[in-house]
XYZ file of C-alpha atoms in Angstrom:
620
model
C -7.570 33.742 31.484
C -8.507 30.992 33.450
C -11.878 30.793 33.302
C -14.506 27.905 33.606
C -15.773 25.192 31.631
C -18.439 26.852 29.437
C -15.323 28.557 27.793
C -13.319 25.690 27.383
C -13.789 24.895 23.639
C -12.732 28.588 22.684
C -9.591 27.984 24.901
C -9.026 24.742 23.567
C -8.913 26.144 19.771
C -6.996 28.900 20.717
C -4.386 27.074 22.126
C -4.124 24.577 19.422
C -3.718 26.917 16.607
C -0.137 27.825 18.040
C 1.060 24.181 16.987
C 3.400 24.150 15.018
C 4.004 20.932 12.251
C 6.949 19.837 10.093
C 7.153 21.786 6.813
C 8.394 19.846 3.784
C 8.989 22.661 0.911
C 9.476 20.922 -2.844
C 12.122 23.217 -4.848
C 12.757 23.329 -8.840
C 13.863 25.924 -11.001
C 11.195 28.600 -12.457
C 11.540 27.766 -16.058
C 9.003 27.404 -18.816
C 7.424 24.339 -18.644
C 5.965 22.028 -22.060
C 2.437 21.528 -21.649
C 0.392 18.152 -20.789
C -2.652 16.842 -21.903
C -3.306 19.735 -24.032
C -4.248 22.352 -20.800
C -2.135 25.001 -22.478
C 0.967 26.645 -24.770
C 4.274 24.668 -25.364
C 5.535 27.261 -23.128
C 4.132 28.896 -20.481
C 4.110 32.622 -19.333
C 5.175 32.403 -15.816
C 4.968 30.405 -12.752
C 2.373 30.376 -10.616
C 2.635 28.859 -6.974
C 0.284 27.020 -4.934
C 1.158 26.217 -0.956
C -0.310 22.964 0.043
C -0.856 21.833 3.932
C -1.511 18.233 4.241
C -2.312 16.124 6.745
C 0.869 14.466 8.713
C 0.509 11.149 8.533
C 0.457 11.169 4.097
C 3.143 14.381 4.014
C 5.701 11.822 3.146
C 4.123 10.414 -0.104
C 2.965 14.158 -0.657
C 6.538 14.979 -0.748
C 7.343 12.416 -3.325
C 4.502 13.275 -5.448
C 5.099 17.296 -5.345
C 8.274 16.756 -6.667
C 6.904 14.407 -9.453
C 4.013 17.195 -10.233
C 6.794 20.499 -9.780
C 9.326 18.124 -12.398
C 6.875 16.585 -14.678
C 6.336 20.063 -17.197
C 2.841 20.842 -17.061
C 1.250 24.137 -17.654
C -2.012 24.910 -17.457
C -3.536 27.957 -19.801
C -0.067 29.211 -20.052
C 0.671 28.816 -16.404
C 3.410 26.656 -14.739
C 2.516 25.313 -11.944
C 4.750 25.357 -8.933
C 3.357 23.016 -5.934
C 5.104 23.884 -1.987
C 4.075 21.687 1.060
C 3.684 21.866 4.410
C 2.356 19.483 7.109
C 0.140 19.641 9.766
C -2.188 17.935 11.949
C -5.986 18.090 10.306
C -7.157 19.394 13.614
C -4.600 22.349 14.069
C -5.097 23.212 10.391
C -9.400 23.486 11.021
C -8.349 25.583 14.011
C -5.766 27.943 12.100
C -8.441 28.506 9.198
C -10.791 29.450 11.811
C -8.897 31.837 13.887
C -7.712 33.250 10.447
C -3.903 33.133 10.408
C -2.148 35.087 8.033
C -1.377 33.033 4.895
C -3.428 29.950 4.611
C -2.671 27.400 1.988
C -4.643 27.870 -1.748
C -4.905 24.086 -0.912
C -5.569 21.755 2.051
C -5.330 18.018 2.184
C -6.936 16.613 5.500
C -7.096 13.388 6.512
C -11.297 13.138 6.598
C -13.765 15.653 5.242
C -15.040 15.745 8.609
C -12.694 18.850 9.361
C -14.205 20.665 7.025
C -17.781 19.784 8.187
C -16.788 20.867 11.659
C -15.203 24.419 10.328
C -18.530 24.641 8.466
C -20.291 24.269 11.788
C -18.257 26.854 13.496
C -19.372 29.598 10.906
C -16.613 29.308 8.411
C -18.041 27.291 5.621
C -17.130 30.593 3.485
C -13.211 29.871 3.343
C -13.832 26.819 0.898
C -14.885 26.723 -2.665
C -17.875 25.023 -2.405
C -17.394 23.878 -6.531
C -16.786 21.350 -7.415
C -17.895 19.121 -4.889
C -15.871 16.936 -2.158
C -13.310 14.806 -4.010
C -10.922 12.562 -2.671
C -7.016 11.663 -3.382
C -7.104 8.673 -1.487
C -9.202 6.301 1.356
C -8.121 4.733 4.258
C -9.519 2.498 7.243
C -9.994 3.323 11.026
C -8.566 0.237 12.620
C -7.852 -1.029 16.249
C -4.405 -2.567 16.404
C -2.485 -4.806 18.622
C 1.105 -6.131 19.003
C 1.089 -9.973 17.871
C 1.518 -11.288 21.633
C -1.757 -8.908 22.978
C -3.672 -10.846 19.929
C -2.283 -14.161 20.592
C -3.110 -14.020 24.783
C -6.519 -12.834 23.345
C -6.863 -15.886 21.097
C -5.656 -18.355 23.325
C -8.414 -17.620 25.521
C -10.908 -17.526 23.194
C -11.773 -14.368 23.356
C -10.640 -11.997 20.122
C -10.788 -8.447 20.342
C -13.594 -8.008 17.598
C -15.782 -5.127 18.607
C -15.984 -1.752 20.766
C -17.764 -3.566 23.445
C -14.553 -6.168 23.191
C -12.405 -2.927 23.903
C -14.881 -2.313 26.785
C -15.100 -5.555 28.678
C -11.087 -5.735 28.635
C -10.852 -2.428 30.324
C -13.104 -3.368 33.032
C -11.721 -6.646 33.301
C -7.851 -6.191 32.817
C -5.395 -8.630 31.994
C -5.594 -10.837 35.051
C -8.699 -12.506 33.707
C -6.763 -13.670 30.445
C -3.915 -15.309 32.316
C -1.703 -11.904 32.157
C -1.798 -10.602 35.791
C 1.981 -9.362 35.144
C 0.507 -6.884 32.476
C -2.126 -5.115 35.013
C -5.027 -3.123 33.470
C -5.873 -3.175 29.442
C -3.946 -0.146 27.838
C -5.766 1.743 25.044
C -3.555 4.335 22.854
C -5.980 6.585 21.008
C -4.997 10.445 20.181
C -6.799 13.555 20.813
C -10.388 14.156 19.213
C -9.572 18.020 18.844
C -5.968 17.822 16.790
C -6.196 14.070 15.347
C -8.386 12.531 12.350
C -7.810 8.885 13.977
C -8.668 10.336 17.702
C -11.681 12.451 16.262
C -12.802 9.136 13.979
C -12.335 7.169 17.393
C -14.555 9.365 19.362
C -17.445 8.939 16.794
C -17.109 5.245 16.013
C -17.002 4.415 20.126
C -20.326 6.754 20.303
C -22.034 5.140 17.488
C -21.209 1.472 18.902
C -22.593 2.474 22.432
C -25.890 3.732 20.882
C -25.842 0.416 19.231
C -25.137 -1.504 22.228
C -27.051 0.033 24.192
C -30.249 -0.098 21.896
C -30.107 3.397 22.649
C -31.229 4.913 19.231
C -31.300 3.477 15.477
C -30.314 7.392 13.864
C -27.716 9.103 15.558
C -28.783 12.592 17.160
C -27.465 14.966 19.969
C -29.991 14.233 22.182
C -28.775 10.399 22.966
C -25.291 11.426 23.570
C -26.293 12.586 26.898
C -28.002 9.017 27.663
C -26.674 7.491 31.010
C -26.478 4.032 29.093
C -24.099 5.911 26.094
C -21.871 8.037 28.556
C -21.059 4.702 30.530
C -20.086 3.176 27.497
C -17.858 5.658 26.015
C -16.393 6.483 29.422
C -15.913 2.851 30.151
C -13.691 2.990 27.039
C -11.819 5.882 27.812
C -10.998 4.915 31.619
C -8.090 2.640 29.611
C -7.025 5.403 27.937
C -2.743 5.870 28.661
C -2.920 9.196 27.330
C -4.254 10.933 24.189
C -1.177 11.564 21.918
C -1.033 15.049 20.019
C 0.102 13.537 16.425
C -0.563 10.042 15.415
C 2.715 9.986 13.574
C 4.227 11.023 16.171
C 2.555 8.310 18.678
C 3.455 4.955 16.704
C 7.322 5.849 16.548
C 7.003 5.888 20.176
C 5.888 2.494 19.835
C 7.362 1.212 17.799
C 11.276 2.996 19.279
C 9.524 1.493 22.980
C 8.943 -1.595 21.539
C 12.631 -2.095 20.050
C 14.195 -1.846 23.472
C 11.454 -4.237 25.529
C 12.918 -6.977 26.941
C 12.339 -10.223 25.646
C 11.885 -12.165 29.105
C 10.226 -8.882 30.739
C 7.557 -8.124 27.715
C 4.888 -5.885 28.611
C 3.144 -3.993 25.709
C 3.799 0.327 25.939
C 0.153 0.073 24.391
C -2.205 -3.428 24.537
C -4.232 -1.526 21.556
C -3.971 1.711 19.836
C -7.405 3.345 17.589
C -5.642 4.415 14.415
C -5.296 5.126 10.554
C -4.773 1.726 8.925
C -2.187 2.912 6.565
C -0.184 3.693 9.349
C -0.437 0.603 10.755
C 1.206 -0.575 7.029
C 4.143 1.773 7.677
C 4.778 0.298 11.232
C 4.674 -3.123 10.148
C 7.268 -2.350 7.461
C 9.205 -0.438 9.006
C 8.215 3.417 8.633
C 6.115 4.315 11.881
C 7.710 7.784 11.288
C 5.524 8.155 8.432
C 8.575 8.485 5.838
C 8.505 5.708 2.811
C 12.209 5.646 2.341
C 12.460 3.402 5.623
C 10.540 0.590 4.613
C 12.604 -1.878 4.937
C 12.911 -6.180 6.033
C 16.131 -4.988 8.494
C 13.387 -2.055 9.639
C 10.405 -4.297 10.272
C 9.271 -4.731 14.281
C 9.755 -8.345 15.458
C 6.310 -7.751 17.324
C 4.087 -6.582 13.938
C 0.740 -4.995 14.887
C -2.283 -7.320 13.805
C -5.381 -4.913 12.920
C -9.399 -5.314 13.923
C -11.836 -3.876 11.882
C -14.712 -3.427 14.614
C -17.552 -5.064 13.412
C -19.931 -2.775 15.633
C -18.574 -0.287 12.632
C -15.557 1.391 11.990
C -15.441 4.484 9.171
C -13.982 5.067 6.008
C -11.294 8.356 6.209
C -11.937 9.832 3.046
C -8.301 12.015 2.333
C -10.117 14.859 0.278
C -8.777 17.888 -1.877
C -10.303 21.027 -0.395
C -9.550 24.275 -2.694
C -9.776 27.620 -0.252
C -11.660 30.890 -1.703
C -8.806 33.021 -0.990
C -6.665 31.314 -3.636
C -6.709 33.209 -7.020
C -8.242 32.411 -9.854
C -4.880 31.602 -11.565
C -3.880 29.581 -8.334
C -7.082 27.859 -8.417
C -6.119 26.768 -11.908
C -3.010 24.966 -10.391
C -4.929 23.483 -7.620
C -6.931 21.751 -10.803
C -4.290 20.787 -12.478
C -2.251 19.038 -9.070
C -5.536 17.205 -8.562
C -5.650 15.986 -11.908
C -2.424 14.669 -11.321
C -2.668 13.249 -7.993
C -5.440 10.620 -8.768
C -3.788 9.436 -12.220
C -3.001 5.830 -12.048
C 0.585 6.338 -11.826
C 0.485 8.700 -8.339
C -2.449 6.146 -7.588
C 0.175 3.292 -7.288
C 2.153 5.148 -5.066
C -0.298 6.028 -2.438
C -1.031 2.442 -2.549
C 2.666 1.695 -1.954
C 2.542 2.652 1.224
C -0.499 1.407 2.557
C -3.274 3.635 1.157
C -6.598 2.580 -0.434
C -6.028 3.887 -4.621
C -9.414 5.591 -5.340
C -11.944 3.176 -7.404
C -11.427 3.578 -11.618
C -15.435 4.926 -11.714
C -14.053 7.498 -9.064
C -11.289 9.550 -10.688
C -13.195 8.774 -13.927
C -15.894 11.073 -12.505
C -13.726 13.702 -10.543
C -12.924 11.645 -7.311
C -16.422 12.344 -5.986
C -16.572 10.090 -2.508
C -18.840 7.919 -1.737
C -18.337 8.009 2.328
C -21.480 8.014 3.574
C -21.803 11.683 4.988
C -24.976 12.733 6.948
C -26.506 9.614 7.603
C -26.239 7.759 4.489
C -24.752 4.170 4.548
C -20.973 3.381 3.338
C -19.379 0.903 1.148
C -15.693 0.481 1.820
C -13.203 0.634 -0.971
C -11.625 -2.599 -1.526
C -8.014 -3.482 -0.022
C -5.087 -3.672 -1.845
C -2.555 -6.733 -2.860
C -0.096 -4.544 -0.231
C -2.528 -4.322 2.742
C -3.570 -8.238 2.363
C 0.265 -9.043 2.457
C 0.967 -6.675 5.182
C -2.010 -7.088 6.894
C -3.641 -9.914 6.505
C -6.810 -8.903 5.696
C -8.962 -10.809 3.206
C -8.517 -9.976 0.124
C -12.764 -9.214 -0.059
C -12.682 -7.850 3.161
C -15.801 -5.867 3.402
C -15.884 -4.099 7.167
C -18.902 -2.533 8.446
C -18.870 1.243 7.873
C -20.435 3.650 10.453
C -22.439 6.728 8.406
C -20.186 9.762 9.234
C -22.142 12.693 11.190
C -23.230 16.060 10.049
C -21.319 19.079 11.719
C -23.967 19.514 13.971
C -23.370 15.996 15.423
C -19.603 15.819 15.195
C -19.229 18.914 16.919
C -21.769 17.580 19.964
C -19.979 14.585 20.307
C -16.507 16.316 20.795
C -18.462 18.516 23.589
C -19.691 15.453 24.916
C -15.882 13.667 25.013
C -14.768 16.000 26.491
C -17.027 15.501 29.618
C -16.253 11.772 29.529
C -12.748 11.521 28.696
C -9.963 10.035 31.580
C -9.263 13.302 33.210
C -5.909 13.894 34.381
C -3.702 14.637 37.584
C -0.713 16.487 36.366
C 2.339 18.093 38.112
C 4.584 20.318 36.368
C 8.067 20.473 37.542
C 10.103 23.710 36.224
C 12.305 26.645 37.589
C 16.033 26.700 37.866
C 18.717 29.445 38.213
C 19.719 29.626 34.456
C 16.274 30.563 33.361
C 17.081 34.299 34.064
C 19.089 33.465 30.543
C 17.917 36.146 27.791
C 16.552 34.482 24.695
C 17.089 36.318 21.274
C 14.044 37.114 19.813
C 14.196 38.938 15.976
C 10.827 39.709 16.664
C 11.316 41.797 19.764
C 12.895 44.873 20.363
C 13.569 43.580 24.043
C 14.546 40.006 24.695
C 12.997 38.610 27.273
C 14.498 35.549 29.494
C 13.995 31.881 29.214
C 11.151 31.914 32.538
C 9.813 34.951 30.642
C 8.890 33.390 27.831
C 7.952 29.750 29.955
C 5.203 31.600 32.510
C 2.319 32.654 29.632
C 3.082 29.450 27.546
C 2.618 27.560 30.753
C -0.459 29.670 31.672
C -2.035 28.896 27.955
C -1.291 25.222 28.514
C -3.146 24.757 31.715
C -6.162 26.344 30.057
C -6.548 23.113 28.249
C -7.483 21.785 31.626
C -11.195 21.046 33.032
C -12.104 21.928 36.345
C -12.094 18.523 37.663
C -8.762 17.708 35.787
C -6.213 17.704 38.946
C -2.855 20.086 39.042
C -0.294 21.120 40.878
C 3.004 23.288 40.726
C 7.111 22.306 42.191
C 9.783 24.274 41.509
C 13.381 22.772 41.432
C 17.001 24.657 42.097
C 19.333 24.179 45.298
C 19.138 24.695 48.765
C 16.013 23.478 48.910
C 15.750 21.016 46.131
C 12.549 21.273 45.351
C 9.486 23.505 46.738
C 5.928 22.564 46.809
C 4.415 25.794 45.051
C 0.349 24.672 44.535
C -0.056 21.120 45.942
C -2.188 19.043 43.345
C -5.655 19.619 43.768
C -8.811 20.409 41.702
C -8.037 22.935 38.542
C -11.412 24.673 39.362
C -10.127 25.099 42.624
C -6.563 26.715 42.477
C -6.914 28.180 38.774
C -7.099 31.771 40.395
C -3.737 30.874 42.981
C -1.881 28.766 40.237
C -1.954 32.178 37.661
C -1.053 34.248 40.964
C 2.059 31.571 41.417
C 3.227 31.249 38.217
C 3.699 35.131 37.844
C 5.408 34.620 40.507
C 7.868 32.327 40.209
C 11.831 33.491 40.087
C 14.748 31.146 39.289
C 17.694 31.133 41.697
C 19.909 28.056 42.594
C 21.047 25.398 40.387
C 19.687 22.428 39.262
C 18.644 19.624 41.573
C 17.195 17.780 38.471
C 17.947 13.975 39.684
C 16.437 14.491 43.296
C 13.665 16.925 42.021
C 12.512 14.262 39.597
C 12.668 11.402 42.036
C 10.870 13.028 44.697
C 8.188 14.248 42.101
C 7.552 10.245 41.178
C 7.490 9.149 44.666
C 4.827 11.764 45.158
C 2.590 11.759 42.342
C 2.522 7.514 42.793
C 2.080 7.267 46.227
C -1.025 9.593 45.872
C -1.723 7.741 42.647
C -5.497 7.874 41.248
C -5.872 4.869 39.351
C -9.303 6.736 37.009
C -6.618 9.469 35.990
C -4.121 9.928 33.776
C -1.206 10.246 36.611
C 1.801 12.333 35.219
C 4.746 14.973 35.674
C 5.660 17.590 33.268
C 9.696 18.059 34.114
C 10.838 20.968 31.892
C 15.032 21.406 32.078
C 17.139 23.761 30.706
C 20.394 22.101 32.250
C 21.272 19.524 33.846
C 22.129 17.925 37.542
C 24.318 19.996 38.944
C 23.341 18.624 42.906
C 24.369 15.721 45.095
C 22.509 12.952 44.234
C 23.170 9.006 45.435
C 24.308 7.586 42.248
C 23.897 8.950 38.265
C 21.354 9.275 35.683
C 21.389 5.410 35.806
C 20.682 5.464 39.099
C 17.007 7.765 38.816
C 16.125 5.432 35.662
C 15.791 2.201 38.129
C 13.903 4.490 40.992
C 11.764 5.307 37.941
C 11.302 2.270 36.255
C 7.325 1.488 36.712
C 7.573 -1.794 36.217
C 4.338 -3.207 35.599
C 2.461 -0.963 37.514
C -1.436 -0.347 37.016
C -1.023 3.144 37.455
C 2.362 4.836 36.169
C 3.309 7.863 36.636
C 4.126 8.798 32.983
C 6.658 11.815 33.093
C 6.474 14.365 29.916
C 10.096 15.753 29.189
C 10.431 19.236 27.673
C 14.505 19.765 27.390
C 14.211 23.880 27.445
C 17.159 26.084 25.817
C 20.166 25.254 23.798
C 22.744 25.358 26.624
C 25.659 23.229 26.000
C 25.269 21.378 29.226
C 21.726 20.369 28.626
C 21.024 16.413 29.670
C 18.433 15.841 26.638
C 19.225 12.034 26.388
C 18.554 11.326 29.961
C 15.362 13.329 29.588
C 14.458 11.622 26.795
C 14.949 7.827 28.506
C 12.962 9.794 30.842
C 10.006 9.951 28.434
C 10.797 6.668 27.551
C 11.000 4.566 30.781
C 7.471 6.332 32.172
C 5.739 5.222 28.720
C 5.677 9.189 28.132
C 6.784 11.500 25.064
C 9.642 14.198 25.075
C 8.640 17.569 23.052
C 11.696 19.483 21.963
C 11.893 22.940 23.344
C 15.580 23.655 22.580
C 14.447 26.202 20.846
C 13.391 28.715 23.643
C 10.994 30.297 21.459
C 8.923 27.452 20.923
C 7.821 26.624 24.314
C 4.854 27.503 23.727
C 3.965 24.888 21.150
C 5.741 22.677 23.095
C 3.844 22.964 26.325
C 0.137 22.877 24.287
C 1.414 19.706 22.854
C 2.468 17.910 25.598
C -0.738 18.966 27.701
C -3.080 17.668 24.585
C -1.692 14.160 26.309
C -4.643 14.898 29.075
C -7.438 15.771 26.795
């Protein structure tokens, strides 16, 4: 199960495909519907139901708009058509569709067509309906953005983030040589190339601006990615790297709930930039950095808004299209028609540019939606910005960034290869193992339930797969009596992969809970050995909480935590395991919070599994 590097990308889609995302299911009655626009009877003979998976960061519009589209009447050829929605991660989706999980959507809505050029690479071009041709729903920017007082220190030195190499030069140089010695090193926020359209989108605009910059090569190919000039580049980039979040959505509430509680005499950015989707920039700044429109709001809106760069070394164009699958029916396919019909009319139009999307130009839905996004080489124009971005944003109103031609599959699957070797490896400790997780879990699905550290040992065995051989790991246990035991003592994963499977079978809980002086000891650890070129963190999963001595309370671990300013924090990954009454979740979660980490909800015990692959796509 653990085997080496040439195997990794099978492991790696594997594992992903066992995320699971929100699902948002739209509801109205099955009656007969009046038809629209003359597609079919007054009445129709039956319903007819599509299911719909749609990229995270737009399933909150989605949601509005299914419920316009399942309460608006239409009927197409005598069919009503009934519209359900899910979300998920563009990445995890590819990866589900090409493992072939049981009930795919009729219809999926990704954030770039470069998914589907990817799962088209990988030998699965035949799961989409290759007529008609790529359309689009909506367009949005890749954008680097900063909070106001990262700009400003930037500006009042004269020296504006405006391109990759900009990005590069402040992560060699940190902040102490723009008057900001308090901050440390630059901080980049960027998510993972494998799961993420921004982190994927990322990955190709930083290796397209190194060829440039480089004078490596005018036309993209694979064989430059491998150029000593390029890798420097990229890596360069990548060394500031915090930690590549799972789920963009998921990453800029972080922020923005971080930001909220930074103190005003103490300010240090949780991010100095961030690579992401414009229009999610537009939520943040008004308030909705969950993704959700309804919490838009002036009493919402951070006091620190983000200000945006459009790289002018090239940034790309995410293109948001309507991909029908082959195993929808002939009557569902129908439906799909009909939705997308609906979805670029003016009126659903206006709402995607409500919250912070780029509407589709007139000659495009005239003609079907057909994108012009510069695919395989060919050169991009950008789609205009709205009144609402300008405002938001402030972007000129003829703002017309410089667009990066989007790769074939071919390419876009060499340069994930290729990230992978030059991403900011990681050295990672995970903490787990106390008495209560001999606790059965019910399972429906089994005729034998098996306990809590049952279930934890193969999800914790998948997640370390995810791991290179020159990431760094290593293994503690917690309980009582002692508090905490050294199982594999971080070292290379190539090295210990065999004893680390060996170990984790292994493992039994006994004791209690020394959660407090566990944790502690873990930080002081992992800091003092600190590598600075890593990504330095802890993986604590609980399923209690302290139930040893300890000198002082969970206020008391918070301040031994607190990292301060520190170059290289030790970011700690919370994973509160089990739905026992007693379970600490909020001091996990401050936790999270304090160490500039995430918390992933395990409460149920039968998600660990998910929950472990997502908080070990922080590493790469």
């Amino acid at each position: 199960m653990f085997g080496g590097r040439a195997h990794r990308f099978f492991r790696r889609r594997h594992a992903l495909g066992g995320l699971v995302g929100v699902v948002l299911v739209a509801v109205t009655a099955v009656a007969p519907r009046v038809a629209v626009g003359g597609h079919g009877p007054a009445d129709c003979d039956r319903t007819e139901t599509i299911r719909v998976t749609s990229s995270t960061e737009k399933a909150g519009v989605m949601a509005q708009l299914v419920d316009r589209y399942n309460d608006a009447g239409r009927a197409v050829a005598g069919l009503c058509g009934h519209v359900q929605l899910s979300a998920r991660t563009s990445g995890a989706t590819k990866n589900d569709l090409a493992e072939g999980k049981k009930d795919p959507p009729q219809v999926w809505l990704p954030t770039s067509s470069m998914w589907t050029s990817l799962l088209a690479q990988e030998g699965h071009g035949d799961l989409l309906v290759s007529e008609p041709a790529h359309r689009s729903v909506t367009r949005s920017m890749l954008v680097i953005a900063m909070p106001q007082p990262v700009a400003e220190t930037l500006a009042q030195h004269s020296a504006p983030l405006a391109t990759w190499k900009d990005v590069l030069d402040l992560a060699r140089k940190g902040w102490s040589a723009y008057g900001r010695p308090d901050w440390g090193k630059f901080v980049l926020g960027r998510d993972n190339a494998e799961t993420s359209t921004s982190g994927l989108a990322a990955t190709v605009a930083t290796y397209l601006a190194a060829a440039h910059a480089t004078g490596t090569a005018t036309t993209p190919t694979s064989d430059w990615l491998n150029d000593p000039d390029v890798v420097g580049f990229v890596h360069g980039i990548e060394s500031s790297v915090s930690r590549y979040g799972d789920e963009a959505v998921l990453f800029m509430q972080q922020i923005y709930d971080a930001e909220q509680k930074q103190d005003e005499a103490a300010y240090r950015p949780y991010v100095d930039a961030i690579v992401i989707q414009e229009q999610m920039v537009y939520l943040y700044n008004r308030g909705a950095p969950g993704g959700d429109p309804a919490q838009m709001s002036d009493e919402r809106q951070p006091r620190r808004p983000l200000r945006v760069v459009y790289p002018q070394d090239g940034t790309l164009e995410l293109d948001h299209p309507f991909v029908v699958l082959a195993s929808a029916t002939p009557p569902q396919r129908r439906v799909a028609e009909d939705f997308y019909r609906f979805l670029v009319e003016d009126d659903q139009q206006r709402l995607f540019a409500d919250v912070g999307f780029r509407p589709l130009p007139a000659s495009s839905t005239e003609h079907g939606g057909n994108s012009e996004n510069g695919e395989n080489g060919e050169q991009a124009t950008a789609t205009r910005p709205t009144e609402q971005l300008v405002r938001t944003l402030g972007i000129p109103a003829d703002q017309m960034p410089a667009l990066v031609p989007i790769p074939d599959g071919k390419l876009l699957a060499a340069m994930l290869e290729n990230w992978d070797r030059v991403r900011r490896k990681a050295r990672v400790l995970l903490l787990d193992v106390s008495g209560s997780m001999n606790e059965p879990v019910d399972d429906p699905d089994k005729a034998v339930d098996r306990t809590k550290l049952q279930l934890m040992i193969p999800a914790a065995e998948r997640a370390l797969t995810l791991l290179d051989d020159d990431d760094e790991v290593g293994l503690w246990t917690f309980s009582s009596g002692p508090a905490y035991t050294e199982v594999v003592p971080v070292s290379p994963v190539g090295t210990v992969r065999a004893a680390l499977q060996e170990r984790l079978r292994g493992l039994r809980a006994r004791g209690d809970t020394a959660l407090f002086e566990a944790t502690q000891r873990a930080s002081e650890m992992m800091t003092a050995n600190a590598d600075p070129e890593r990504i330095n963190a802890i993986v604590l999963l609980s399923d209690g909480q302290n139930t040893e001595p300890y000198r002082g309370d969970a206020k008391a671990l918070l301040a031994a935590l607190d990292p301060g300013t520190s170059d290289t924090p030790v970011r700690i990954f919370t994973v509160p395991y089990g739905r026992a009454d007693n379970a600490d979740v909020g001091t996990l979660a401050e936790i999270a919070r304090l160490t500039r980490a995430a918390q992933y909800d395990a409460r149920n015990p039968l998600d660990i599994d998910a929950a472990f692959v997502r908080v070990f796509r922080n590493f790469g």
